[in-house]
Coordinates of C-alpha atoms in Angstrom, one line a residue:
M1 CA 8.0 -9.6 2.5
A2 CA 9.6 -8.2 -1.0
H3 CA 8.0 -9.1 -4.3
S4 CA 9.6 -8.8 -7.9
A5 CA 7.3 -8.4 -10.8
T6 CA 6.3 -11.4 -12.8
C7 CA 6.4 -9.8 -16.7
S8 CA 5.4 -6.5 -17.9
N9 CA 1.7 -6.2 -17.9
S10 CA 1.6 -2.7 -19.2
D11 CA 1.5 -4.9 -22.8
G12 CA -2.1 -6.4 -21.8
P13 CA -5.2 -5.6 -22.9
V14 CA -6.5 -2.5 -23.3
K15 CA -10.6 -1.7 -24.1
P16 CA -11.6 1.0 -25.8
S17 CA -13.1 4.2 -24.2
I18 CA -15.8 6.8 -25.7
P19 CA -15.0 10.3 -26.0
L20 CA -17.8 11.5 -23.7
I21 CA -15.8 10.1 -20.7
S22 CA -12.1 12.2 -21.9
F23 CA -14.4 14.9 -22.4
L24 CA -16.0 14.2 -18.2
Q25 CA -12.2 13.4 -17.1
R26 CA -10.7 17.0 -18.5
L27 CA -14.4 18.7 -16.7
Q28 CA -12.8 16.5 -13.8
S29 CA -9.4 17.7 -13.7
T30 CA -10.5 21.4 -14.1
A31 CA -13.1 21.5 -11.6
L32 CA -10.0 19.8 -8.9
K33 CA -7.8 23.0 -10.1
T34 CA -11.3 25.1 -9.4
L35 CA -12.4 23.9 -6.7
G36 CA -8.8 22.1 -4.4
P37 CA -8.8 18.6 -3.2
T38 CA -11.6 19.1 0.1
N39 CA -14.7 16.9 0.0
F40 CA -14.1 16.6 -3.8
D41 CA -15.2 13.4 -5.8
P42 CA -14.2 13.0 -9.4
K43 CA -16.5 10.2 -9.9
L44 CA -19.2 12.9 -9.4
Y45 CA -17.9 13.9 -13.1
V46 CA -18.2 11.5 -15.3
D47 CA -21.3 10.5 -14.0
L48 CA -23.2 13.6 -15.5
P49 CA -25.2 13.6 -18.3
L50 CA -25.0 16.1 -20.8
K51 CA -28.0 18.0 -21.8
S52 CA -27.1 17.9 -25.9
D53 CA -24.2 16.8 -28.0
L54 CA -21.2 16.7 -26.9
S55 CA -19.1 18.3 -29.9
T56 CA -21.1 21.5 -28.4
A57 CA -20.7 21.0 -24.6
E58 CA -16.6 20.9 -25.7
A59 CA -17.0 24.2 -27.8
A60 CA -18.2 26.1 -24.7
F61 CA -15.7 24.2 -21.9
D62 CA -12.7 25.1 -24.6
K63 CA -13.6 28.7 -25.0
L64 CA -13.9 29.8 -20.8
P65 CA -11.1 31.5 -19.7
R66 CA -8.9 30.1 -17.9
S67 CA -5.3 31.6 -15.5
P68 CA -2.2 29.6 -15.9
N69 CA -3.0 26.7 -14.0
G70 CA -5.7 26.0 -16.2
S71 CA -8.2 26.0 -13.6
V72 CA -11.3 28.3 -14.4
T73 CA -13.4 30.7 -11.7
A74 CA -16.2 28.7 -9.6
R75 CA -18.9 30.7 -11.3
D76 CA -17.9 29.9 -14.6
L77 CA -17.7 26.5 -13.9
G78 CA -20.8 26.7 -12.1
Q79 CA -22.7 28.3 -14.9
F80 CA -20.9 26.0 -17.9
I81 CA -22.4 23.0 -15.6
E82 CA -26.2 24.1 -16.0
Q83 CA -25.8 25.1 -18.9
H84 CA -24.7 21.4 -20.4
L85 CA -25.0 19.2 -18.2
E86 CA -27.9 17.3 -16.0
R87 CA -27.2 16.3 -12.7
A88 CA -25.7 12.7 -11.7
G89 CA -28.0 10.5 -11.0
S90 CA -30.7 12.0 -12.9
D91 CA -30.5 9.5 -15.5
M92 CA -32.2 7.0 -13.0
V93 CA -35.7 7.3 -11.9
A94 CA -36.8 6.0 -8.6
A95 CA -38.9 3.1 -9.4
E96 CA -41.1 1.2 -7.1
P97 CA -40.9 -2.6 -6.6
E98 CA -44.2 -4.1 -7.6
D99 CA -43.1 -6.8 -5.3
F100 CA -42.8 -4.3 -1.7
L101 CA -45.3 -5.0 0.9
P102 CA -44.7 -2.7 3.7
V103 CA -44.7 -5.7 6.0
P104 CA -43.8 -9.0 4.3
E105 CA -46.3 -12.3 4.8
G106 CA -43.9 -14.9 7.2
F107 CA -41.0 -11.7 7.4
L108 CA -38.0 -12.6 10.0
P109 CA -40.8 -15.1 12.0
K110 CA -37.3 -15.9 14.5
V111 CA -37.0 -12.3 15.6
K112 CA -39.3 -12.4 18.9
S113 CA -37.4 -9.3 20.1
K114 CA -40.0 -6.2 19.8
E115 CA -37.6 -3.3 18.9
V116 CA -35.2 -5.2 16.7
R117 CA -38.5 -6.1 14.5
A118 CA -38.9 -2.7 14.3
W119 CA -35.5 -1.7 13.0
A120 CA -35.5 -5.0 10.9
L121 CA -38.5 -3.4 9.0
E122 CA -37.5 -0.2 8.5
V123 CA -34.0 -2.0 6.9
H124 CA -36.1 -3.8 5.0
S125 CA -38.1 -0.3 3.6
L126 CA -34.9 1.1 2.3
W127 CA -35.4 -1.1 -0.6
K128 CA -37.5 1.1 -1.6
N129 CA -35.1 3.6 -1.4
L130 CA -32.6 1.8 -3.4
S131 CA -34.8 1.0 -6.0
R132 CA -34.0 2.5 -8.8
K133 CA -35.0 2.5 -13.5
V134 CA -32.6 3.2 -16.2
S135 CA -34.2 6.5 -17.4
D136 CA -35.6 6.3 -21.4
E137 CA -33.6 8.8 -22.2
V138 CA -30.3 6.5 -22.0
K139 CA -31.8 4.1 -24.4
G140 CA -32.9 6.8 -26.8
R141 CA -29.4 8.5 -26.6
P142 CA -26.7 6.9 -25.0
G143 CA -24.1 8.8 -26.4
L144 CA -25.1 11.5 -24.0
H145 CA -24.2 8.9 -20.7
T146 CA -21.9 7.3 -19.0
L147 CA -24.8 4.9 -17.2
L148 CA -25.5 1.7 -19.3
P149 CA -29.0 1.2 -20.3
L150 CA -30.6 -2.4 -18.6
P151 CA -33.6 -3.8 -19.5
G152 CA -34.8 -4.2 -15.5
R153 CA -35.6 -2.4 -12.3
V154 CA -31.8 -2.4 -10.5
V155 CA -30.8 -2.0 -6.7
I156 CA -28.3 0.7 -6.5
P157 CA -25.6 0.6 -3.5
G158 CA -26.2 4.0 -2.2
S159 CA -24.8 7.2 -2.5
R160 CA -22.2 8.2 -4.7
F161 CA -22.9 4.3 -6.2
R162 CA -25.7 5.4 -8.4
E163 CA -25.8 2.6 -10.3
V164 CA -26.6 -1.1 -10.2
Y165 CA -22.7 -2.8 -8.9
Y166 CA -21.6 -6.6 -9.5
W167 CA -20.5 -8.2 -6.0
D168 CA -22.8 -6.0 -4.0
S169 CA -25.9 -7.4 -6.3
Y170 CA -25.5 -11.1 -4.3
W171 CA -26.1 -9.5 -0.9
V172 CA -28.7 -6.8 -2.2
I173 CA -30.3 -10.3 -3.3
R174 CA -30.0 -12.7 -0.3
G175 CA -31.6 -9.3 1.5
L176 CA -34.6 -9.1 -0.8
L177 CA -35.4 -12.6 -0.8
V178 CA -35.8 -12.6 3.1
S179 CA -37.3 -9.2 2.2
K180 CA -39.8 -11.8 0.0
M181 CA -38.5 -9.4 -3.1
Y182 CA -38.4 -12.6 -5.8
E183 CA -38.9 -10.1 -8.6
T184 CA -36.5 -7.4 -7.8
A185 CA -34.1 -9.9 -7.4
K186 CA -35.0 -11.5 -10.9
S187 CA -35.0 -8.7 -12.4
I188 CA -31.4 -7.8 -10.9
V189 CA -30.0 -11.3 -12.1
N190 CA -31.7 -10.6 -16.0
N191 CA -30.2 -6.8 -16.1
L192 CA -26.4 -8.7 -15.2
L193 CA -27.4 -11.4 -17.6
S194 CA -27.8 -8.1 -20.6
L195 CA -23.8 -6.8 -19.8
V196 CA -22.6 -10.9 -20.2
N197 CA -24.5 -11.4 -23.7
E198 CA -23.2 -7.7 -24.3
H199 CA -19.6 -7.7 -22.9
G200 CA -18.8 -11.4 -22.7
F201 CA -18.9 -11.4 -19.0
V202 CA -20.8 -8.7 -15.7
L203 CA -19.6 -5.1 -15.5
N204 CA -17.8 -4.4 -12.0
G205 CA -20.5 -1.9 -12.7
A206 CA -23.4 -0.3 -15.6
R207 CA -21.5 2.6 -16.7
A208 CA -19.5 3.3 -20.0
Y209 CA -16.1 3.8 -17.1
Y210 CA -16.5 0.1 -16.3
T211 CA -16.5 -2.2 -19.8
N212 CA -13.1 -2.9 -18.9
R213 CA -12.9 -5.0 -15.6
S214 CA -15.6 -7.2 -14.4
Q215 CA -15.6 -7.6 -10.0
P216 CA -15.8 -11.2 -8.3
P217 CA -17.9 -13.0 -10.1
L218 CA -21.0 -14.2 -7.5
L219 CA -24.0 -14.6 -10.4
S220 CA -24.3 -18.4 -10.3
A221 CA -24.3 -18.1 -6.6
M222 CA -27.3 -15.4 -7.1
I223 CA -29.5 -17.4 -9.4
L224 CA -29.1 -20.3 -6.7
E225 CA -30.0 -18.3 -4.5
I226 CA -33.1 -17.5 -6.4
Y227 CA -33.6 -21.0 -7.2
K228 CA -33.7 -22.0 -3.6
R229 CA -36.4 -19.7 -2.9
T230 CA -38.6 -19.9 -5.8
G231 CA -37.7 -23.2 -8.0
D232 CA -37.8 -20.8 -11.1
L233 CA -36.4 -23.0 -13.5
A234 CA -36.6 -21.2 -16.2
L235 CA -34.3 -18.8 -14.9
V236 CA -32.1 -20.8 -14.7
K237 CA -32.4 -22.2 -18.2
S238 CA -32.3 -18.4 -19.8
A239 CA -29.0 -18.2 -17.7
F240 CA -26.9 -21.5 -18.2
P241 CA -25.5 -19.9 -21.7
S242 CA -24.3 -16.5 -19.5
L243 CA -22.9 -18.4 -17.1
L244 CA -20.9 -20.4 -19.2
K245 CA -19.7 -17.4 -21.3
E246 CA -19.1 -15.6 -18.0
H247 CA -16.6 -19.0 -16.7
H248 CA -14.5 -19.2 -20.0
F249 CA -13.6 -15.0 -19.4
W250 CA -12.4 -15.8 -15.7
N251 CA -10.6 -19.4 -17.0
S252 CA -9.0 -18.0 -20.6
G253 CA -6.7 -15.4 -21.7
I254 CA -5.0 -12.7 -18.7
H255 CA -7.1 -14.4 -16.1
K256 CA -6.0 -17.9 -16.1
V257 CA -2.2 -18.5 -15.1
V258 CA -1.2 -22.3 -14.1
I259 CA 0.8 -23.2 -11.1
Q260 CA 3.1 -26.5 -11.4
D261 CA 3.0 -28.0 -7.9
A262 CA 6.0 -29.2 -6.2
E263 CA 4.7 -32.8 -7.1
G264 CA 4.9 -31.7 -10.9
C265 CA 0.6 -31.2 -11.1
N266 CA -0.8 -28.1 -13.3
H267 CA -3.3 -26.1 -11.8
V268 CA -4.8 -24.0 -13.6
M269 CA -6.3 -20.6 -11.1
S270 CA -7.3 -17.3 -12.0
R271 CA -6.3 -14.1 -11.4
Y272 CA -7.9 -10.7 -11.2
Y273 CA -6.6 -8.4 -14.3
A274 CA -8.3 -5.4 -15.7
M275 CA -7.7 -4.9 -19.7
W276 CA -7.2 -1.4 -18.9
N277 CA -3.4 0.7 -18.4
K278 CA -4.5 4.5 -17.5
P279 CA -6.2 6.5 -14.9
R280 CA -9.8 4.9 -14.1
P281 CA -11.5 8.1 -15.1
E282 CA -14.0 8.3 -11.7
S283 CA -10.5 8.3 -9.6
A284 CA -9.1 9.9 -12.7
T285 CA -7.5 12.8 -10.8
I286 CA -6.6 10.3 -7.5
D287 CA -5.0 7.5 -9.8
E288 CA -2.8 10.5 -11.8
E289 CA -1.7 11.8 -8.1
T290 CA -0.8 8.3 -6.8
A291 CA 1.6 7.6 -10.2
S292 CA 3.2 11.3 -10.1
K293 CA 6.0 10.0 -8.5
L294 CA 6.8 6.7 -11.0
P295 CA 9.2 7.8 -13.1
S296 CA 8.6 6.5 -16.7
A297 CA 5.4 6.7 -18.6
S298 CA 5.3 2.4 -18.5
L299 CA 5.7 2.1 -15.5
K300 CA 2.3 4.6 -14.7
E301 CA 0.8 2.7 -17.1
Q302 CA 1.7 -0.7 -15.4
L303 CA 0.1 0.9 -12.3
Y304 CA -2.9 2.3 -13.5
R305 CA -3.1 -1.3 -14.4
E306 CA -2.9 -2.5 -11.1
L307 CA -5.4 0.3 -10.0
A308 CA -8.0 -1.0 -12.2
S309 CA -7.3 -4.9 -11.3
T310 CA -7.1 -4.3 -7.8
A311 CA -11.0 -2.6 -8.4
E312 CA -12.1 -5.3 -10.3
S313 CA -11.4 -7.5 -6.8
G314 CA -13.7 -5.2 -5.2
W315 CA -10.9 -5.4 -2.4
D316 CA -9.9 -1.3 -3.4
F317 CA -7.9 -1.0 -2.1
S318 CA -5.3 -3.1 0.3
T319 CA -2.3 -4.4 1.8
R320 CA -3.3 -6.9 0.7
W321 CA -2.0 -6.2 -3.2
M322 CA 1.2 -4.1 -2.4
R323 CA 4.3 -5.1 -2.2
N324 CA 5.4 -2.0 0.6
S325 CA 2.7 -1.7 2.7
S326 CA 2.9 2.0 3.3
D327 CA 3.1 2.7 -1.1
L328 CA -0.4 2.2 -2.9
A329 CA 2.0 2.5 -5.8
T330 CA 3.4 -0.8 -5.5
L331 CA 0.1 -2.9 -6.0
A332 CA 1.1 -5.6 -7.4
T333 CA -2.3 -7.3 -8.0
T334 CA -1.8 -8.9 -11.1
S335 CA 1.0 -10.3 -9.5
I336 CA -1.3 -12.5 -7.0
I337 CA -3.3 -15.7 -7.2
P338 CA -6.2 -14.7 -5.0
V339 CA -7.8 -17.3 -2.6
D340 CA -11.0 -15.4 -2.5
L341 CA -11.5 -15.5 -6.2
N342 CA -10.7 -18.9 -6.9
V343 CA -13.4 -19.9 -4.5
Y344 CA -16.0 -18.0 -6.2
V345 CA -14.6 -19.6 -9.7
L346 CA -15.0 -22.8 -7.8
Q347 CA -18.4 -22.0 -6.5
M348 CA -19.4 -21.2 -10.1
E349 CA -18.4 -24.5 -11.7
L350 CA -20.4 -26.3 -8.6
N351 CA -23.5 -24.4 -9.1
I352 CA -23.1 -24.6 -13.5
A353 CA -22.5 -28.4 -12.6
F354 CA -25.9 -28.2 -10.6
F355 CA -27.6 -25.8 -13.4
A356 CA -26.8 -28.7 -16.2
R357 CA -28.3 -31.5 -14.7
L358 CA -31.3 -29.6 -13.7
I359 CA -31.7 -28.6 -17.1
G360 CA -30.7 -32.0 -18.4
D361 CA -27.5 -31.4 -19.9
H362 CA -25.4 -34.3 -18.9
S363 CA -21.9 -33.5 -20.5
A364 CA -21.7 -30.1 -18.9
A365 CA -22.7 -31.4 -15.7
E366 CA -20.2 -34.0 -16.4
K367 CA -17.4 -31.5 -17.6
F368 CA -18.1 -28.8 -14.3
S369 CA -17.7 -31.6 -12.2
A370 CA -14.2 -32.5 -13.7
A371 CA -13.6 -29.1 -13.1
S372 CA -14.7 -28.5 -9.6
Q373 CA -12.8 -31.6 -8.6
A374 CA -9.7 -29.8 -10.2
R375 CA -10.0 -26.4 -9.0
R376 CA -10.4 -27.9 -5.2
A377 CA -7.0 -30.0 -5.4
A378 CA -5.9 -26.4 -6.9
I379 CA -6.9 -25.1 -4.0
N380 CA -5.6 -27.1 -1.4
S381 CA -2.5 -27.2 -3.1
V382 CA -1.4 -23.6 -3.8
F383 CA -3.4 -22.1 -1.0
W384 CA -3.2 -24.4 2.2
N385 CA -1.1 -23.2 4.8
A386 CA -0.9 -26.4 7.1
K387 CA 0.9 -24.5 9.4
M388 CA -1.0 -21.3 10.0
D389 CA -4.8 -23.5 9.5
Q390 CA -5.7 -21.2 6.2
W391 CA -5.8 -20.6 3.0
L392 CA -3.4 -17.7 1.6
D393 CA -3.1 -15.7 -1.4
Y394 CA -0.1 -16.8 -3.8
W395 CA 2.5 -14.2 -5.3
L396 CA 3.8 -15.2 -8.6
I397 CA 7.6 -14.5 -7.8
N398 CA 10.6 -14.7 -10.4
S399 CA 9.0 -15.3 -13.8
N400 CA 10.4 -13.7 -16.8
S401 CA 7.6 -15.4 -18.8
C402 CA 3.7 -14.2 -19.0
K403 CA 2.9 -17.9 -20.6
G404 CA 3.8 -21.6 -19.3
A405 CA 3.4 -22.7 -15.8
H406 CA 5.0 -21.1 -12.7
S407 CA 6.7 -23.7 -9.9
W408 CA 4.6 -23.6 -6.5
D409 CA 6.8 -22.0 -4.0
G410 CA 6.0 -22.1 -0.6
Q411 CA 7.6 -18.9 0.9
S412 CA 5.1 -17.4 -2.4
Q413 CA 2.5 -17.2 0.4
N414 CA 1.4 -14.5 2.1
E415 CA 1.4 -15.5 5.7
N416 CA -0.5 -12.0 6.5
M417 CA -3.7 -12.0 7.6
F418 CA -6.8 -11.0 6.1
A419 CA -10.2 -12.2 6.4
S420 CA -10.2 -13.9 2.6
N421 CA -8.0 -16.3 4.3
F422 CA -11.3 -18.0 5.5
I423 CA -13.7 -17.2 2.7
P424 CA -13.3 -21.0 1.2
L425 CA -15.1 -22.1 4.6
W426 CA -18.0 -20.7 2.5
I427 CA -18.1 -23.7 0.0
D428 CA -19.2 -27.0 1.1
F429 CA -16.6 -28.6 -0.6
F430 CA -14.6 -27.1 2.6
N431 CA -17.5 -26.7 5.1
S432 CA -18.2 -30.4 5.4
D433 CA -14.9 -31.6 6.4
G434 CA -15.5 -31.5 10.1
A435 CA -12.0 -31.9 10.9
L436 CA -10.6 -29.2 8.3
V437 CA -13.9 -26.8 9.8
K438 CA -12.3 -27.8 13.6
K439 CA -8.9 -26.1 12.6
V440 CA -10.0 -23.5 10.6
A441 CA -12.2 -22.5 13.1
K442 CA -10.0 -22.2 16.0
S443 CA -7.4 -20.2 13.6
L444 CA -9.8 -18.1 12.9
Q445 CA -9.9 -17.4 16.4
N446 CA -6.1 -17.3 17.3
S447 CA -6.0 -14.8 14.0
G448 CA -6.4 -11.5 15.6
L449 CA -9.5 -10.7 13.3
L450 CA -12.4 -11.3 15.7
R451 CA -13.1 -8.3 17.3
D452 CA -15.5 -6.3 19.2
A453 CA -18.1 -5.2 16.6
G454 CA -17.4 -8.1 14.2
I455 CA -14.7 -9.5 11.8
A456 CA -11.4 -7.0 10.8
T457 CA -10.6 -7.2 6.8
S458 CA -6.8 -7.4 8.4
L459 CA -4.5 -6.6 10.8
S460 CA -2.5 -3.7 9.2
N461 CA -4.2 -0.3 10.1
S462 CA -3.1 1.6 6.6
G463 CA -5.8 4.3 5.8
Q464 CA -6.8 1.7 3.2
Q465 CA -10.1 1.2 3.7
W466 CA -10.1 -2.9 3.0
D467 CA -7.7 -2.8 5.8
F468 CA -7.8 -2.8 9.7
P469 CA -10.1 -1.5 11.3
N470 CA -12.6 -1.7 8.7
G471 CA -14.6 -5.0 8.4
W472 CA -17.1 -5.4 5.5
A473 CA -20.6 -6.8 5.0
P474 CA -19.8 -9.8 3.0
M475 CA -16.9 -11.1 4.6
Q476 CA -18.9 -11.3 7.9
H477 CA -21.6 -13.4 5.9
M478 CA -19.5 -15.4 3.8
I479 CA -17.2 -16.6 7.0
V480 CA -20.5 -17.0 9.4
E481 CA -22.7 -18.6 6.4
G482 CA -19.8 -21.3 6.1
L483 CA -19.2 -22.2 9.6
V484 CA -23.1 -22.0 9.9
R485 CA -23.3 -25.1 7.4
S486 CA -20.8 -27.1 8.3
G487 CA -23.3 -28.1 10.6
S488 CA -20.8 -28.6 13.8
K489 CA -22.9 -27.0 16.5
E490 CA -19.7 -25.4 18.0
A491 CA -18.9 -23.6 14.3
R492 CA -22.4 -22.1 14.7
I493 CA -21.6 -21.1 18.3
L494 CA -19.0 -19.1 17.0
A495 CA -21.2 -17.8 13.6
E496 CA -23.5 -17.0 16.3
D497 CA -21.3 -14.6 18.1
I498 CA -19.7 -13.0 15.1
A499 CA -23.3 -12.5 13.8
V500 CA -24.7 -11.0 16.5
K501 CA -21.6 -8.1 17.1
W502 CA -22.6 -7.4 13.6
I503 CA -25.8 -6.6 14.0
R504 CA -25.9 -4.4 17.2
T505 CA -23.1 -2.5 15.8
N506 CA -25.4 -1.8 12.8
Y507 CA -28.1 -0.9 14.9
A508 CA -26.0 1.3 17.4
A509 CA -25.1 3.2 13.9
Y510 CA -28.2 3.2 12.8
K511 CA -29.9 4.8 16.1
K512 CA -26.9 7.4 16.1
T513 CA -27.2 8.6 12.2
G514 CA -30.4 7.2 10.4
A515 CA -28.8 5.5 8.2
M516 CA -27.2 2.0 7.2
H517 CA -23.3 2.0 6.2
E518 CA -21.1 0.4 3.5
K519 CA -18.1 -0.4 6.5
Y520 CA -18.0 -0.3 9.9
D521 CA -15.0 0.1 12.4
V522 CA -15.0 -3.7 14.5
E523 CA -13.2 -1.8 17.0
A524 CA -16.3 -0.3 18.7
C525 CA -19.7 -1.4 18.6
G526 CA -21.7 1.3 16.6
K527 CA -18.6 3.0 15.0
T528 CA -18.9 3.6 11.2
G529 CA -16.1 2.6 9.2
G530 CA -13.7 5.0 6.9
G531 CA -10.3 5.9 4.7
G532 CA -9.6 4.9 1.2
E533 CA -9.9 7.5 -1.6
Y534 CA -14.2 8.7 -0.8
I535 CA -15.9 9.9 2.3
P536 CA -18.2 7.0 4.0
Q537 CA -21.2 6.2 2.1
T538 CA -24.5 5.6 3.4
G539 CA -27.4 3.0 1.9
F540 CA -26.6 0.2 2.0
G541 CA -27.3 -2.3 -0.3
W542 CA -25.2 -5.5 1.0
S543 CA -25.2 -3.8 4.7
N544 CA -28.8 -4.3 4.9
G545 CA -29.0 -7.9 2.6
V546 CA -26.5 -9.1 5.6
V547 CA -28.5 -7.8 8.4
L548 CA -32.1 -9.4 7.2
A549 CA -29.5 -12.8 6.2
F550 CA -28.1 -12.4 9.8
L551 CA -32.0 -12.2 11.6
E552 CA -33.4 -14.5 9.9
E553 CA -30.3 -17.4 10.3
F554 CA -30.5 -16.7 13.7
G555 CA -33.5 -14.4 14.7
W556 CA -33.3 -12.3 18.0
P557 CA -35.3 -13.7 20.8
Q558 CA -37.5 -11.2 23.4
D559 CA -35.2 -11.1 26.4
Q560 CA -31.6 -10.5 24.6
E561 CA -30.5 -6.9 24.5
I562 CA -29.5 -5.0 21.5
G563 CA -28.1 -2.0 22.3
C564 CA -23.8 -1.8 22.8

């Protein structure tokens, strides 16, 4: 479907960067010219800490002899890096979590199969491998690092993701809670709260090059899950002001959009919108290549903002955000009101209202309760499609104004099939409506997204990683948990079927490769995912968390096969 732009987004806000990032991007660009594109990961270069001050490194770099195309010899490059830079990830040090037990008390009582239990304990033990803390070096000399200082221990996703990430942390925490690692879970939340207090929102990740964008906002959901297990009211109290700040971030300025429905009602909704219009430093060489065919600087700036905004969505990248599904340069994320983001903000409003009641702030409780009712109405009015029995993303079309209300038009809903069309099921507002759950579950079963090894992210095989045939742990978990929470027997059977397939594929891939993976190919059991702008990663925080959460919910009978 064709869409035209809402209004120029190249004049939106841009957060300042730091000189170290500009230098490391120059190094990244030279390294690509020197080493060539095969197995080249641009992120590696912007993660390198300096050994001494920036001016010394820059002077030495500028003296390297260069060929006409700007490359240096591989030997010169290697020597320069060895002399002036530390290893990527060396400013994160391994930190044994003090609340880790090889076999936690009361661990997964419903898992009766010895084979599955042994594997679950191996997955549980991966928390040790992924636990880190920021080295004192970073606090002492922050100017030498793109890594940001954090107060407590963290759990990283794994592989190239050497720092803490925002939305990954939700499913990491869900797994840590199954592992009874409550202190580690609280430490992660306290790190994210420190980012809100410093920046006004939770960054995409704890790096200086992520200060221009956030990620799906699940901080309040993390705190709620910890509270449900521990009853830690002190955590709720200390986090409350930061949650208000984060809610403001997603409901003001560039993130806020007003849609006027057919009845003339105005609905305030949220969208992704990064404060950046240059190549993303961690992918700069790739972004420059993507933008190279665009004819003007302003079109390039617009694309760079769309690339960063799509990274803010967590779905980087997918045909979901593209005007032309075969051309990444047609990304238009800032022109889309996404179903899932508004579900996360609704959940935040419900959680804040709940926390406000807990701590006795009755006016905040009323305010956020009203806000949640208004957003529920907005989600039903703007996204719900009664013909498809799904919630569909809404495209902003033909509006010359960035301000004022956009008039709702049914033809602006994106009728393509995405896992995100079913995410509202995760929220009790929607999963408590029995008739609705029945319709949506049937729609899911007929959608083509349910495959042999889980839920596909989309039906479009574009080569992008948030498209077919990849399945991702967060999507499986939110949809399955929503079905389970509905209390419907039929919905639970469907949920368990999806979860069992997902557990099996994770298990088979683990047995084959010795690792948990970032994503899986849902076309076949035991097949790992691919596509996208970097090689597939292992570790892997959210995959571990979802497998443990599924095993806790559904167990695994003694006589049930685990193999494919």
